[in-house]
Amino acid sequence: MTEKPEDNRISRHEAAALFKDADLLGLGMWADIIRKALHPEEICTFVVDRNINYTNVCINKCTFCAFWRDAEDSDAYLLDRDTIFRKIEETIALGGTQILIQGGLHPSLDIFYYIDLLRAIKERFDINIHGFSPPEVCYIADTSDLTIRETLSILKIAGLDSIPGGGAEILSDRVRDILSPRKIKSSRWLEVMEAAHGLDMRTTATMMFGSIETPDDIITHLDAIRQLQDRTGGFTAFIPWTFQPGNTELKERGERQKAKAKRAKTFKVQNAATAVEYLRVLALSRIYLDNIKNIQASWVTQGLKMAQVALRFGANDFGSTMIEENVVASTGVSYCVTKEDIISAIRAAGFIPAQRDTHYNLLRFF
Amino acid sequence: MLTSIRKKVLAGKRISEEDALHLFESDDIFTLGALASHVARKKNGPHAFFIRNRHINPTNICINRCKFCAFSRSKGQQGAFELTIEDMINKLGEGQKAKGKGPGNGRSSRSPRLITPGFSEVHIVGGLHPDWPLEHYLEMISTIKKKFPKLHIKAFTAVEIDYFSKISGRSVEDTLRDLKKSGLGSMPGGGAEIFGEGIRNQLCPEKISGDRWLEVMETAHRVGIRTNATMLYGHVEDISDRVDHLSRLRSLQDRTKGFQAFIPLAYHPKNTEIAGGYTSGIDDLKTIAVGRIFLDNFDHIKAYWIMLGEKISQLALLFGADDIDGTIIEEKITHSAGALTGEKLVAEQLVDLIRKAGKAAVERDSFYKTIRTYR
């Protein structure tokens, strides 16, 4: 990539045409060429980490989510310190370098809970804390009457290292109003990320597709990410993954509508995205996001075989080994995968497996 | 190298074994997919097929005990099972419940009521049972046929046919004729594994040889029974073993034209005696594509979703496959070895997968005649 990215950049309009008309194999080949140019070593990386979901209590109650509970629900929880510490110990014992701490928007937690938790972890462990997606950051800011930047600065001083790209879903308020009306709007998600990048905190960006969005919404999303990245350069990776309908309100709504055989004009649930749709979006992401170096394959939603194929459709990273994962699992989708499985899957796909840290520094080859 | 192969394929010429090796070695999955798609389009237009079918395994008791198999048991061993013919009839009768016809579920009914189940084909394969005589199988087929006259019975791999012939003292040809007379409609392609002797001896020393498998199939084709052909890959074979296997299938097909579909089967490692992992999704797609390009005399290439997963099976439609099998309803063999899929798909799901791959979905019968086109 000797030329400036803008020179080869495809426009929104071109992306829309590709989305609609391009042959998937041609799109894949193009994405594969770009991936090879960015990562000529044929290495596929992964991070050893664990998702720690400190609470499932959430006031947002998004329709596509099967994880949230009300505080009064019998299976609502808030993890105590010792449980969190034990999970971190186990992660380190397994060679982990990062924990992903995310949870619901719990109405009785304030910023002191987070400060104390971050400090307590950092006092005890040498581990990267990748935590609190933009909806959580905004909720902490709002309940503490702080700005986003103030909130992030405080959390950073307390020990927060980087921020996961969750909660982006589709960065189109048309879609958000239907799927997750209580969740922060697109502009706030972007604002949190921009503020984080401004404080030298690196973040990822995600996209959850395959629910009710149109191709145009997807391109709007990609474009918002690309524009912000032009300004900050703070995104380490882009992670597209597909809506998993099991146990969600969105699926129920869709089925109710099907049962009534009603032609819904404002709301239509598709069947879950299939393999060809996943690869199309993945390849298009690789082509469109010329300023983001890494694209993750989502074995958590696609399975290992598809993740292997994804490595030829634009992806160069297998994401996390996910010693623990709860959110996707609550939809009933759960691929039982160990670190060894991930290493051999990468190798079988023709790539060199390497463990990385949060910032994509290579730590160890296998 | 790919360029010269590409020229051959686009000119409709047959590729050599050496070409097939090059295709397997190639890293360019996109060109492979495009070439295979070209061949598939010439043979089947924009269509991709599925079938409403049901699998039944009469028994898992098997005298062979192949090392790659997690399904088989010895007689008396824990987990061994055998279905009576009545059990099988009852299982087939379960299909009527979905149609909502009448109260009974077939279990209590003793009258030879004609039932139309929600599927057009039953696929029957099982272990080599030490005690059941040929007559048992003839009765099995004729009873099912009597009870469900419209149901197509696709049953018994070449390995089972060879065994029936041995235990009955009848020739393979007479055995097949008897089965056909009882109502056997066609045969599946299982038991082929890898034909090469060295590999076969490591995998399944008790099983009939590759040559014998081909001989049984040739006989079946001669007596008018169409069959499929499979290849179990991803265990201890290398790509030259795969090409040799494909080549032997192609030669036989040149003589008989009796094979309907080629079905590559991805090896599943769990609970078996052969070490190793799952095949890679990339290898699965390549194997489909090379199969499509090399087997120019086969009409159909099937991506068997039970083994590949529905995601890779759907993608296989862009790599030369034109068939993703069917509803299946109950699957035991691959699931014994750690299948990552469910056991059934409803027709609507199959249609959705096919359509989203950009193909026209066709529900087929057992001979690839159109039952219904989905627009």
XYZ file of C-alpha atoms in Angstrom:
741
model
C 0.000 0.000 0.000
C 2.373 2.669 -1.203
C -0.349 4.886 -2.560
C -2.506 6.934 -0.299
C -5.621 4.953 0.528
C -7.917 7.596 -0.934
C -6.532 6.926 -4.386
C -7.924 3.415 -4.551
C -10.899 4.047 -2.421
C -14.293 2.844 -3.540
C -17.180 5.232 -3.074
C -20.453 4.561 -1.297
C -22.071 4.373 -4.655
C -19.582 1.802 -5.929
C -19.961 -0.210 -2.738
C -23.727 -0.297 -3.226
C -23.276 -1.550 -6.773
C -20.835 -4.235 -5.637
C -23.149 -5.312 -2.851
C -26.002 -5.718 -5.260
C -24.369 -7.115 -8.378
C -20.881 -8.447 -7.768
C -20.285 -12.138 -8.088
C -19.286 -13.458 -4.659
C -16.199 -15.282 -5.905
C -15.008 -12.141 -7.684
C -15.603 -10.077 -4.551
C -13.748 -12.680 -2.493
C -10.819 -12.684 -4.866
C -10.571 -8.914 -4.647
C -10.752 -8.938 -0.850
C -8.154 -11.727 -0.783
C -5.737 -9.650 -2.854
C -6.156 -6.712 -0.461
C -5.684 -8.964 2.556
C -2.508 -10.390 1.038
C -1.135 -6.924 0.343
C -1.753 -5.875 3.955
C -0.569 -9.153 5.473
C 1.882 -10.730 3.051
C 3.315 -13.069 5.727
C 0.269 -15.371 5.517
C -0.073 -15.214 9.284
C -3.439 -15.501 10.940
C -3.524 -14.100 14.430
C -5.688 -14.658 17.466
C -5.777 -13.346 21.028
C -6.145 -15.523 24.101
C -8.799 -13.924 26.211
C -11.942 -14.443 28.142
C -15.222 -12.598 28.043
C -16.241 -11.631 31.518
C -19.800 -10.414 31.581
C -20.032 -8.817 35.004
C -23.817 -8.488 34.862
C -26.722 -9.456 32.636
C -29.018 -6.806 34.101
C -29.679 -4.268 31.393
C -32.124 -1.431 30.981
C -31.688 -1.351 27.187
C -33.437 -4.642 26.439
C -32.537 -4.738 22.780
C -34.776 -6.936 20.678
C -31.915 -8.902 19.124
C -30.364 -9.812 22.463
C -31.039 -13.000 24.419
C -28.675 -12.149 27.259
C -30.318 -9.304 29.156
C -32.436 -9.693 32.307
C -34.419 -7.388 34.561
C -32.911 -6.850 38.011
C -35.831 -8.759 39.573
C -35.473 -11.808 37.323
C -34.470 -14.967 39.112
C -31.457 -15.507 36.860
C -30.250 -11.902 36.971
C -26.700 -11.641 38.293
C -23.878 -9.330 39.191
C -20.528 -11.079 39.554
C -18.712 -10.518 42.830
C -15.061 -9.498 42.924
C -13.736 -12.928 43.858
C -15.472 -14.555 40.927
C -14.015 -11.975 38.568
C -10.534 -12.407 40.045
C -10.770 -16.178 39.752
C -11.768 -15.877 36.097
C -8.781 -13.621 35.454
C -6.422 -16.021 37.231
C -7.664 -18.848 35.042
C -7.209 -16.702 31.949
C -3.608 -15.919 32.815
C -2.953 -19.578 33.586
C -4.151 -20.413 30.072
C -1.723 -17.942 28.516
C -4.277 -15.160 28.234
C -3.180 -11.557 27.737
C -6.524 -9.812 27.738
C -9.903 -9.851 29.397
C -12.954 -8.468 27.716
C -15.193 -7.015 30.414
C -18.643 -6.160 29.206
C -22.033 -6.200 30.765
C -25.519 -4.841 30.745
C -26.493 -1.309 31.737
C -27.113 -2.024 35.395
C -29.164 0.730 37.049
C -27.541 0.479 40.471
C -23.894 0.708 39.421
C -22.140 4.070 39.299
C -18.711 5.148 38.135
C -17.153 4.279 41.499
C -18.051 0.640 40.935
C -16.056 0.718 37.707
C -13.128 2.669 39.134
C -12.830 0.296 42.061
C -13.131 -2.763 39.852
C -10.485 -1.579 37.375
C -8.088 -0.614 40.158
C -8.594 -3.879 41.976
C -7.835 -5.841 38.833
C -4.763 -3.809 37.944
C -3.427 -4.097 41.506
C -3.549 -7.854 41.261
C -2.948 -8.748 37.628
C -0.768 -7.811 34.701
C -3.369 -8.090 31.980
C -4.864 -5.864 29.309
C -8.347 -4.734 30.219
C -10.416 -4.435 27.081
C -13.697 -3.252 28.453
C -16.961 -1.386 28.382
C -18.438 -0.816 24.982
C -19.822 2.636 24.078
C -23.333 2.020 25.476
C -21.788 1.252 28.872
C -19.442 4.240 28.702
C -22.366 6.541 27.890
C -24.476 5.080 30.671
C -21.680 5.592 33.183
C -21.212 9.159 31.934
C -24.915 9.954 32.083
C -25.516 8.503 35.528
C -22.448 10.333 36.878
C -23.168 13.573 35.079
C -19.814 13.550 33.303
C -18.865 14.067 29.697
C -17.783 11.079 27.657
C -14.228 12.326 27.580
C -14.159 12.837 31.340
C -15.582 9.406 31.900
C -13.045 7.763 29.642
C -10.169 9.676 31.232
C -11.244 8.540 34.668
C -11.640 4.936 33.568
C -8.301 5.039 31.809
C -6.522 6.299 34.899
C -8.228 3.572 36.887
C -6.830 0.931 34.510
C -8.931 0.623 31.389
C -6.632 -0.071 28.424
C -8.793 -0.378 25.350
C -12.425 -0.426 24.314
C -14.354 -3.124 22.494
C -16.395 -2.190 19.453
C -19.648 -3.692 20.645
C -22.969 -1.938 20.665
C -22.417 -0.595 17.168
C -24.922 -3.071 15.726
C -25.871 -1.114 12.612
C -24.858 2.537 12.742
C -28.065 3.752 11.192
C -30.633 5.323 13.467
C -33.441 4.043 11.263
C -32.392 0.513 12.181
C -31.584 1.343 15.811
C -35.003 2.847 16.393
C -36.517 -0.490 15.504
C -33.991 -2.894 17.026
C -32.796 -1.085 20.102
C -34.711 2.123 20.727
C -33.212 2.601 24.190
C -29.632 2.111 23.071
C -27.370 5.069 22.233
C -27.709 6.450 18.731
C -25.045 6.117 16.037
C -23.557 9.552 16.667
C -22.918 8.784 20.325
C -21.293 5.460 19.540
C -18.947 7.280 17.195
C -18.398 10.041 19.738
C -17.224 7.548 22.367
C -14.830 5.971 19.922
C -13.455 9.300 18.791
C -12.951 10.404 22.385
C -11.213 7.130 23.227
C -8.902 7.443 20.248
C -8.191 11.013 21.334
C -7.045 9.660 24.698
C -4.770 7.147 22.948
C -7.018 4.239 23.714
C -7.305 1.847 20.814
C -10.661 0.289 20.034
C -12.238 -2.162 17.654
C -15.400 -1.662 15.622
C -18.117 -4.245 15.120
C -21.181 -4.602 12.971
C -24.084 -6.942 13.614
C -25.964 -7.587 10.403
C -28.550 -9.999 9.081
C -31.557 -8.684 10.969
C -33.681 -5.964 9.403
C -31.094 -3.748 7.755
C -30.808 -3.033 4.039
C -27.567 -3.100 2.041
C -27.630 0.669 2.199
C -27.635 0.595 6.013
C -24.563 -1.642 5.932
C -22.748 0.764 3.661
C -23.762 3.693 5.878
C -22.188 1.803 8.751
C -18.964 1.040 6.901
C -18.725 4.616 5.762
C -19.133 6.016 9.277
C -16.316 3.778 10.471
C -14.074 4.696 7.550
C -14.606 8.409 8.069
C -13.826 8.246 11.763
C -10.758 6.125 11.103
C -9.528 8.755 8.626
C -9.624 11.273 11.446
C -8.220 9.183 14.292
C -6.578 5.971 13.067
C -7.638 4.479 16.371
C -9.482 1.346 15.250
C -7.334 -1.767 15.383
C -9.830 -4.056 13.709
C -13.262 -4.397 12.207
C -15.442 -7.326 13.229
C -18.588 -8.069 11.245
C -20.811 -10.778 12.618
C -24.351 -11.976 12.098
C -27.485 -11.628 14.181
C -28.265 -14.901 15.979
C -32.016 -15.124 16.315
C -32.379 -17.790 19.025
C -34.259 -16.741 22.172
C -34.581 -13.128 21.077
C -37.565 -10.842 21.008
C -36.726 -9.964 17.430
C -37.157 -13.553 16.342
C -40.435 -13.844 18.242
C -41.702 -10.680 16.642
C -40.777 -12.037 13.246
C -42.560 -15.292 13.903
C -45.652 -13.556 15.198
C -45.725 -11.558 12.021
C -45.243 -14.604 9.876
C -48.045 -16.328 11.769
C -50.374 -13.459 11.080
C -49.170 -13.461 7.487
C -49.091 -9.717 7.705
C -47.142 -7.670 5.241
C -45.076 -5.553 7.545
C -44.005 -2.328 5.985
C -41.800 -0.946 8.717
C -40.453 -4.145 10.182
C -39.330 -7.339 8.594
C -37.100 -9.983 10.087
C -35.098 -11.915 7.587
C -33.988 -15.437 8.251
C -30.574 -15.423 9.872
C -27.837 -14.435 7.446
C -26.529 -17.414 5.506
C -22.934 -18.205 4.565
C -22.985 -16.356 1.255
C -24.369 -13.219 2.901
C -21.730 -13.336 5.624
C -18.887 -13.663 3.123
C -20.314 -10.932 0.908
C -20.369 -8.447 3.783
C -16.967 -9.602 5.002
C -15.350 -9.184 1.589
C -17.017 -5.845 1.036
C -15.789 -4.673 4.453
C -12.225 -5.611 3.523
C -12.529 -3.704 0.258
C -14.269 -0.647 1.707
C -12.282 -0.201 4.903
C -8.950 0.557 3.289
C -7.764 2.349 6.407
C -8.321 -0.488 8.870
C -5.580 -3.062 8.956
C -7.295 -6.048 10.513
C -10.576 -7.788 9.800
C -11.716 -10.544 12.134
C -13.454 -13.736 11.120
C -16.276 -14.569 13.507
C -15.972 -18.242 14.364
C -18.291 -17.630 17.304
C -21.214 -16.991 14.970
C -20.012 -18.885 11.873
C -18.166 -21.950 13.118
C -14.554 -22.882 12.389
C -15.045 -24.100 8.832
C -16.594 -20.828 7.770
C -13.950 -18.887 9.662
C -11.342 -20.756 7.612
C -13.088 -19.799 4.398
C -13.353 -16.234 5.718
C -9.539 -16.071 5.727
C -9.767 -16.128 1.935
C -12.586 -13.577 1.810
C -10.785 -10.737 3.539
C -10.229 -11.753 7.156
C -6.740 -12.068 8.666
C -7.551 -12.660 12.328
C -9.523 -15.274 14.241
C -10.471 -12.933 17.075
C -10.357 -14.390 20.509
C -10.113 -17.937 21.793
C -13.039 -17.035 24.079
C -12.221 -19.091 27.104
C -15.686 -17.976 28.117
C -18.492 -16.516 26.041
C -22.022 -15.889 27.264
C -23.836 -13.477 25.014
C -23.933 -15.381 21.730
C -24.291 -18.626 23.692
C -27.539 -17.318 25.192
C -29.069 -17.467 21.700
C -28.381 -21.182 21.646
C -25.432 -20.901 19.262
C -22.352 -22.404 20.788
C -19.405 -23.936 18.975
C -17.228 -25.836 21.403
C -13.768 -24.649 20.431
C -10.427 -24.776 22.238
C -7.252 -22.819 21.571
C -5.804 -25.979 20.010
C -8.807 -26.227 17.687
C -8.224 -22.643 16.600
C -4.531 -23.247 15.976
C -5.144 -26.358 13.892
C -8.014 -24.727 12.010
C -5.764 -21.821 11.014
C -3.034 -24.201 9.947
C -5.442 -26.380 7.941
C -6.614 -23.272 6.116
C -3.041 -22.698 4.948
C -1.991 -19.948 7.352
C 0.603 -19.639 10.108
C -1.136 -19.382 13.485
C 0.191 -16.723 15.829
C -0.959 -15.456 19.187
C -1.129 -11.660 19.375
C -1.848 -9.088 22.030
C -4.616 -6.499 22.028
C -2.585 -4.209 19.790
C -1.800 -6.907 17.233
C 1.808 -7.350 18.305
C 2.834 -10.938 17.619
C 3.615 -12.871 20.783
C 4.107 -16.457 19.779
C 3.988 -18.646 16.698
C 2.550 -22.139 16.641
C -0.720 -24.506 -15.175
C -4.205 -23.355 -14.199
C -4.420 -21.491 -17.476
C -4.077 -24.610 -19.588
C -6.533 -26.506 -17.398
C -8.884 -23.588 -17.630
C -8.728 -23.713 -21.408
C -9.559 -27.404 -21.404
C -12.506 -26.952 -19.090
C -13.934 -24.036 -21.013
C -13.554 -26.024 -24.242
C -15.484 -28.856 -22.642
C -12.496 -31.194 -22.738
C -11.717 -33.822 -20.158
C -8.930 -33.030 -17.696
C -6.234 -35.558 -16.830
C -5.326 -37.032 -13.459
C -2.294 -34.798 -13.470
C -4.538 -31.786 -14.033
C -6.667 -32.833 -11.092
C -3.571 -33.009 -8.885
C -2.695 -29.490 -9.933
C -6.167 -28.302 -9.092
C -5.915 -29.824 -5.624
C -2.509 -28.217 -5.149
C -3.660 -24.824 -6.355
C -4.197 -22.049 -3.879
C -6.544 -20.229 -6.237
C -9.912 -21.279 -4.867
C -11.612 -18.494 -6.792
C -10.611 -19.802 -10.208
C -11.433 -23.341 -9.078
C -14.874 -22.184 -8.003
C -15.460 -20.306 -11.231
C -14.434 -23.284 -13.393
C -16.523 -25.713 -11.386
C -19.476 -23.337 -11.570
C -19.052 -23.193 -15.313
C -19.304 -26.988 -15.537
C -22.250 -27.096 -13.136
C -24.105 -24.471 -15.134
C -23.597 -26.375 -18.345
C -25.009 -29.515 -16.765
C -27.810 -28.154 -14.620
C -28.378 -24.566 -15.610
C -29.193 -22.307 -12.675
C -30.774 -25.140 -10.698
C -29.822 -26.574 -7.368
C -31.706 -29.566 -6.045
C -32.952 -30.872 -2.752
C -35.152 -33.793 -1.808
C -37.655 -34.477 0.940
C -36.100 -37.594 2.355
C -35.718 -39.548 5.536
C -32.845 -41.661 6.754
C -33.358 -44.900 8.639
C -30.614 -47.143 9.954
C -32.013 -50.637 10.663
C -29.061 -51.553 12.866
C -25.659 -50.361 13.992
C -24.463 -53.899 14.698
C -21.684 -54.530 12.222
C -19.109 -57.253 11.748
C -16.710 -54.851 9.970
C -15.894 -52.293 12.666
C -14.034 -49.858 10.401
C -11.568 -47.646 12.256
C -13.054 -44.385 11.032
C -16.580 -45.307 12.072
C -18.138 -44.196 15.350
C -21.567 -45.596 14.553
C -21.009 -49.338 14.556
C -21.243 -51.656 17.554
C -20.680 -55.358 18.057
C -23.608 -57.529 18.960
C -24.333 -57.334 22.661
C -22.186 -54.245 23.090
C -23.674 -51.287 24.903
C -25.432 -48.958 22.502
C -26.076 -51.665 19.920
C -29.546 -51.490 18.392
C -31.665 -53.307 15.849
C -34.991 -52.135 14.477
C -37.702 -54.582 13.524
C -39.425 -54.075 10.203
C -42.427 -52.867 12.161
C -40.250 -50.280 13.924
C -39.153 -49.038 10.547
C -42.720 -48.830 9.254
C -43.656 -46.874 12.360
C -40.796 -44.439 11.867
C -41.851 -43.862 8.283
C -45.433 -43.377 9.449
C -44.386 -40.516 11.712
C -44.371 -38.344 8.616
C -48.131 -38.365 8.401
C -48.542 -36.487 11.660
C -47.133 -33.374 10.103
C -49.801 -33.588 7.449
C -52.480 -33.677 10.119
C -54.344 -36.552 8.540
C -56.311 -38.601 11.040
C -55.551 -39.232 14.666
C -53.319 -42.349 14.592
C -49.574 -42.101 14.387
C -49.119 -45.443 12.674
C -47.951 -47.180 15.826
C -51.253 -48.745 16.806
C -52.659 -49.150 13.332
C -52.450 -52.658 11.982
C -54.429 -52.083 8.823
C -52.388 -51.671 5.631
C -53.489 -48.061 5.367
C -51.851 -46.167 2.537
C -49.986 -43.247 3.901
C -48.275 -40.433 2.122
C -45.462 -39.283 4.336
C -43.950 -35.822 4.011
C -41.029 -37.182 2.019
C -40.533 -38.916 -1.293
C -37.498 -41.048 -0.524
C -36.247 -43.207 2.303
C -32.505 -43.786 2.585
C -31.682 -47.054 4.346
C -28.173 -48.108 5.271
C -26.994 -50.130 8.215
C -24.318 -52.355 9.659
C -23.488 -55.848 8.431
C -25.635 -57.724 10.908
C -24.251 -61.161 11.814
C -27.629 -62.942 11.998
C -30.053 -61.350 9.549
C -30.476 -63.382 6.332
C -31.049 -61.918 2.875
C -34.750 -62.774 3.258
C -34.962 -60.265 6.109
C -33.828 -57.470 3.817
C -36.135 -58.578 1.019
C -39.023 -58.567 3.456
C -37.969 -55.169 4.790
C -38.069 -53.662 1.324
C -41.271 -55.343 0.192
C -43.115 -54.480 3.415
C -42.155 -50.826 3.135
C -43.132 -50.829 -0.525
C -46.492 -52.401 0.260
C -47.229 -49.914 2.993
C -45.877 -46.866 1.130
C -46.164 -47.661 -2.583
C -45.200 -44.161 -3.689
C -42.138 -43.940 -1.517
C -38.830 -44.407 -3.321
C -36.533 -46.793 -1.479
C -32.856 -45.991 -1.826
C -31.053 -48.608 0.179
C -27.908 -50.602 0.878
C -24.375 -49.664 0.001
C -22.197 -51.887 -2.174
C -20.665 -53.196 1.047
C -24.036 -54.441 2.273
C -24.908 -55.923 -1.119
C -21.653 -57.872 -1.179
C -22.418 -59.125 2.326
C -25.979 -60.172 1.428
C -24.571 -62.110 -1.487
C -22.043 -63.873 0.737
C -24.526 -64.854 3.454
C -27.146 -66.041 0.972
C -24.811 -67.839 -1.390
C -26.402 -65.998 -4.293
C -24.462 -64.015 -6.840
C -24.298 -60.260 -6.496
C -26.383 -59.976 -9.623
C -29.124 -62.297 -8.333
C -29.065 -60.572 -4.951
C -29.589 -57.227 -6.632
C -32.327 -58.599 -8.876
C -34.150 -60.020 -5.846
C -33.919 -56.691 -4.040
C -35.083 -54.825 -7.104
C -38.050 -57.148 -7.468
C -38.931 -56.489 -3.805
C -39.018 -52.758 -4.418
C -35.483 -51.395 -4.190
C -35.445 -48.219 -6.264
C -31.819 -47.133 -6.201
C -28.665 -47.406 -4.139
C -26.642 -44.897 -2.150
C -22.942 -44.469 -2.777
C -21.509 -45.258 0.645
C -18.700 -47.619 1.511
C -16.417 -46.315 -1.221
C -14.158 -44.506 1.280
C -10.827 -44.336 -0.621
C -10.277 -47.096 -3.155
C -6.460 -47.227 -2.958
C -5.382 -50.442 -1.235
C -2.768 -48.938 1.085
C -5.156 -46.393 2.547
C -8.024 -48.857 2.650
C -5.981 -51.297 4.678
C -5.281 -48.616 7.240
C -8.877 -47.447 7.397
C -11.019 -50.506 7.066
C -9.148 -53.764 6.528
C -12.307 -55.877 6.921
C -14.256 -53.980 4.316
C -14.496 -55.090 0.674
C -11.761 -53.806 -1.609
C -12.129 -50.805 -3.865
C -12.252 -53.076 -6.880
C -15.027 -55.132 -5.345
C -16.996 -51.976 -4.548
C -16.737 -50.918 -8.168
C -17.693 -54.423 -9.326
C -20.871 -54.396 -7.216
C -21.766 -50.971 -8.588
C -21.129 -52.088 -12.134
C -23.451 -55.023 -11.580
C -26.101 -52.785 -10.069
C -25.932 -50.477 -13.050
C -26.192 -53.499 -15.367
C -29.397 -54.728 -13.733
C -30.855 -51.223 -13.962
C -30.269 -49.918 -10.479
C -28.875 -46.384 -10.412
C -26.501 -45.510 -7.623
C -24.475 -42.693 -6.170
C -20.750 -42.651 -5.496
C -18.930 -41.251 -2.478
C -15.394 -40.531 -1.362
C -14.439 -40.226 2.290
C -11.595 -37.715 2.494
C -9.609 -35.857 5.108
C -8.208 -38.787 7.126
C -4.922 -40.457 6.133
C -5.096 -40.160 2.356
C -3.189 -37.654 0.242
C -4.399 -35.865 -2.849
C -3.015 -38.519 -5.196
C -5.269 -41.065 -3.443
C -8.200 -38.752 -4.021
C -7.401 -38.347 -7.694
C -6.961 -42.103 -8.116
C -10.364 -42.580 -6.491
C -12.031 -40.040 -8.749
C -10.373 -41.569 -11.767
C -11.693 -45.049 -11.029
C -15.183 -43.632 -10.640
C -14.897 -41.772 -13.913
C -13.771 -44.903 -15.771
C -16.650 -46.971 -14.461
C -19.107 -44.214 -15.268
C -17.784 -44.160 -18.829
C -18.815 -47.787 -19.133
C -22.152 -47.789 -17.296
C -23.537 -44.237 -16.944
C -25.204 -45.630 -13.834
C -23.974 -43.120 -11.262
C -26.289 -40.227 -10.518
C -24.339 -38.098 -8.076
C -20.854 -37.885 -6.674
C -20.808 -37.067 -2.970
C -17.517 -36.184 -1.283
C -17.774 -36.982 2.421
C -15.692 -34.951 4.876
C -14.135 -37.175 7.522
C -15.334 -36.613 11.104
C -12.782 -37.471 13.768
C -14.718 -37.853 17.015
C -15.090 -41.267 18.656
C -13.139 -43.042 15.923
C -9.815 -44.871 15.932
C -8.200 -42.627 13.336
C -6.534 -39.526 14.722
C -6.810 -36.150 13.051
C -9.048 -33.150 12.929
C -11.990 -31.932 10.946
C -11.348 -31.059 7.322
C -10.959 -27.364 6.582
C -13.793 -25.474 4.954
C -11.392 -24.572 2.169
C -10.530 -28.223 1.533
C -14.244 -29.095 1.478
C -14.919 -26.486 -1.196
C -11.877 -27.477 -3.233
C -12.854 -31.139 -3.165
C -16.324 -30.298 -4.422
C -14.838 -28.149 -7.172
C -12.235 -30.672 -8.324
C -14.881 -33.399 -8.245
C -17.142 -31.269 -10.441
C -14.403 -30.448 -12.923
C -12.861 -33.915 -13.102
C -16.038 -36.030 -13.184
C -17.278 -34.722 -16.496
C -19.540 -37.743 -16.943
C -21.428 -37.282 -13.681
C -24.609 -35.233 -13.868
C -24.670 -34.213 -10.231
C -22.347 -33.252 -7.401
C -23.891 -33.324 -3.976
C -22.822 -31.189 -1.022
C -24.077 -33.356 1.818
C -24.993 -30.790 4.454
C -24.959 -33.250 7.336
C -21.218 -33.606 6.905
C -20.245 -30.208 5.537
C -22.590 -28.127 7.613
C -25.321 -26.071 6.033
C -23.030 -23.076 5.620
C -20.296 -24.863 3.649
C -22.950 -26.788 1.702
C -24.522 -23.541 0.630
C -21.141 -22.173 -0.440
C -20.477 -25.427 -2.295
C -23.251 -24.360 -4.678
C -20.796 -21.690 -5.833
C -18.047 -24.301 -6.158
C -19.750 -26.742 -8.501
C -22.315 -28.576 -6.395
C -25.901 -28.656 -7.636
C -27.519 -30.672 -4.843
C -27.554 -30.210 -1.051
C -29.345 -33.457 -0.193
C -32.491 -33.163 1.828
C -34.578 -32.973 4.953
C -33.068 -36.196 6.392
C -35.027 -35.932 9.677
C -32.838 -38.340 11.660
C -29.131 -38.923 11.196
C -27.001 -41.248 13.254
C -23.802 -42.103 11.437
C -22.117 -38.716 11.163
C -23.583 -37.645 14.482
C -21.810 -40.554 16.165
C -18.543 -39.066 14.951
C -19.120 -35.502 16.107
C -21.270 -33.905 13.421
C -21.572 -30.184 14.088
C -24.946 -29.968 12.374
C -28.494 -30.655 13.432
C -30.233 -33.800 12.213
C -32.861 -32.234 10.033
C -33.670 -29.227 7.932
C -37.130 -28.335 6.764
C -37.719 -27.796 3.069
C -38.123 -24.051 3.582
C -34.618 -23.808 5.035
C -33.159 -25.732 2.106
C -34.956 -23.485 -0.359
C -33.708 -20.400 1.494
C -30.088 -21.608 1.418
C -30.296 -22.372 -2.302
C -31.967 -19.102 -3.210
C -29.548 -16.985 -1.247
C -26.726 -18.690 -3.119
C -28.326 -17.282 -6.253
C -29.673 -20.584 -7.581
C -33.142 -21.721 -8.525
C -34.344 -24.208 -5.930
C -35.853 -27.428 -7.258
C -37.356 -30.174 -5.165
C -36.362 -33.340 -6.997
C -37.365 -36.969 -6.909
C -34.843 -39.784 -6.583
C -33.963 -39.579 -10.275
C -33.602 -35.800 -10.372
C -36.986 -35.259 -11.956
C -38.556 -32.002 -10.863
C -41.288 -32.295 -8.248
C -41.550 -28.596 -7.673
C -39.673 -25.498 -8.700
C -39.515 -22.691 -6.163
C -39.618 -19.255 -7.682
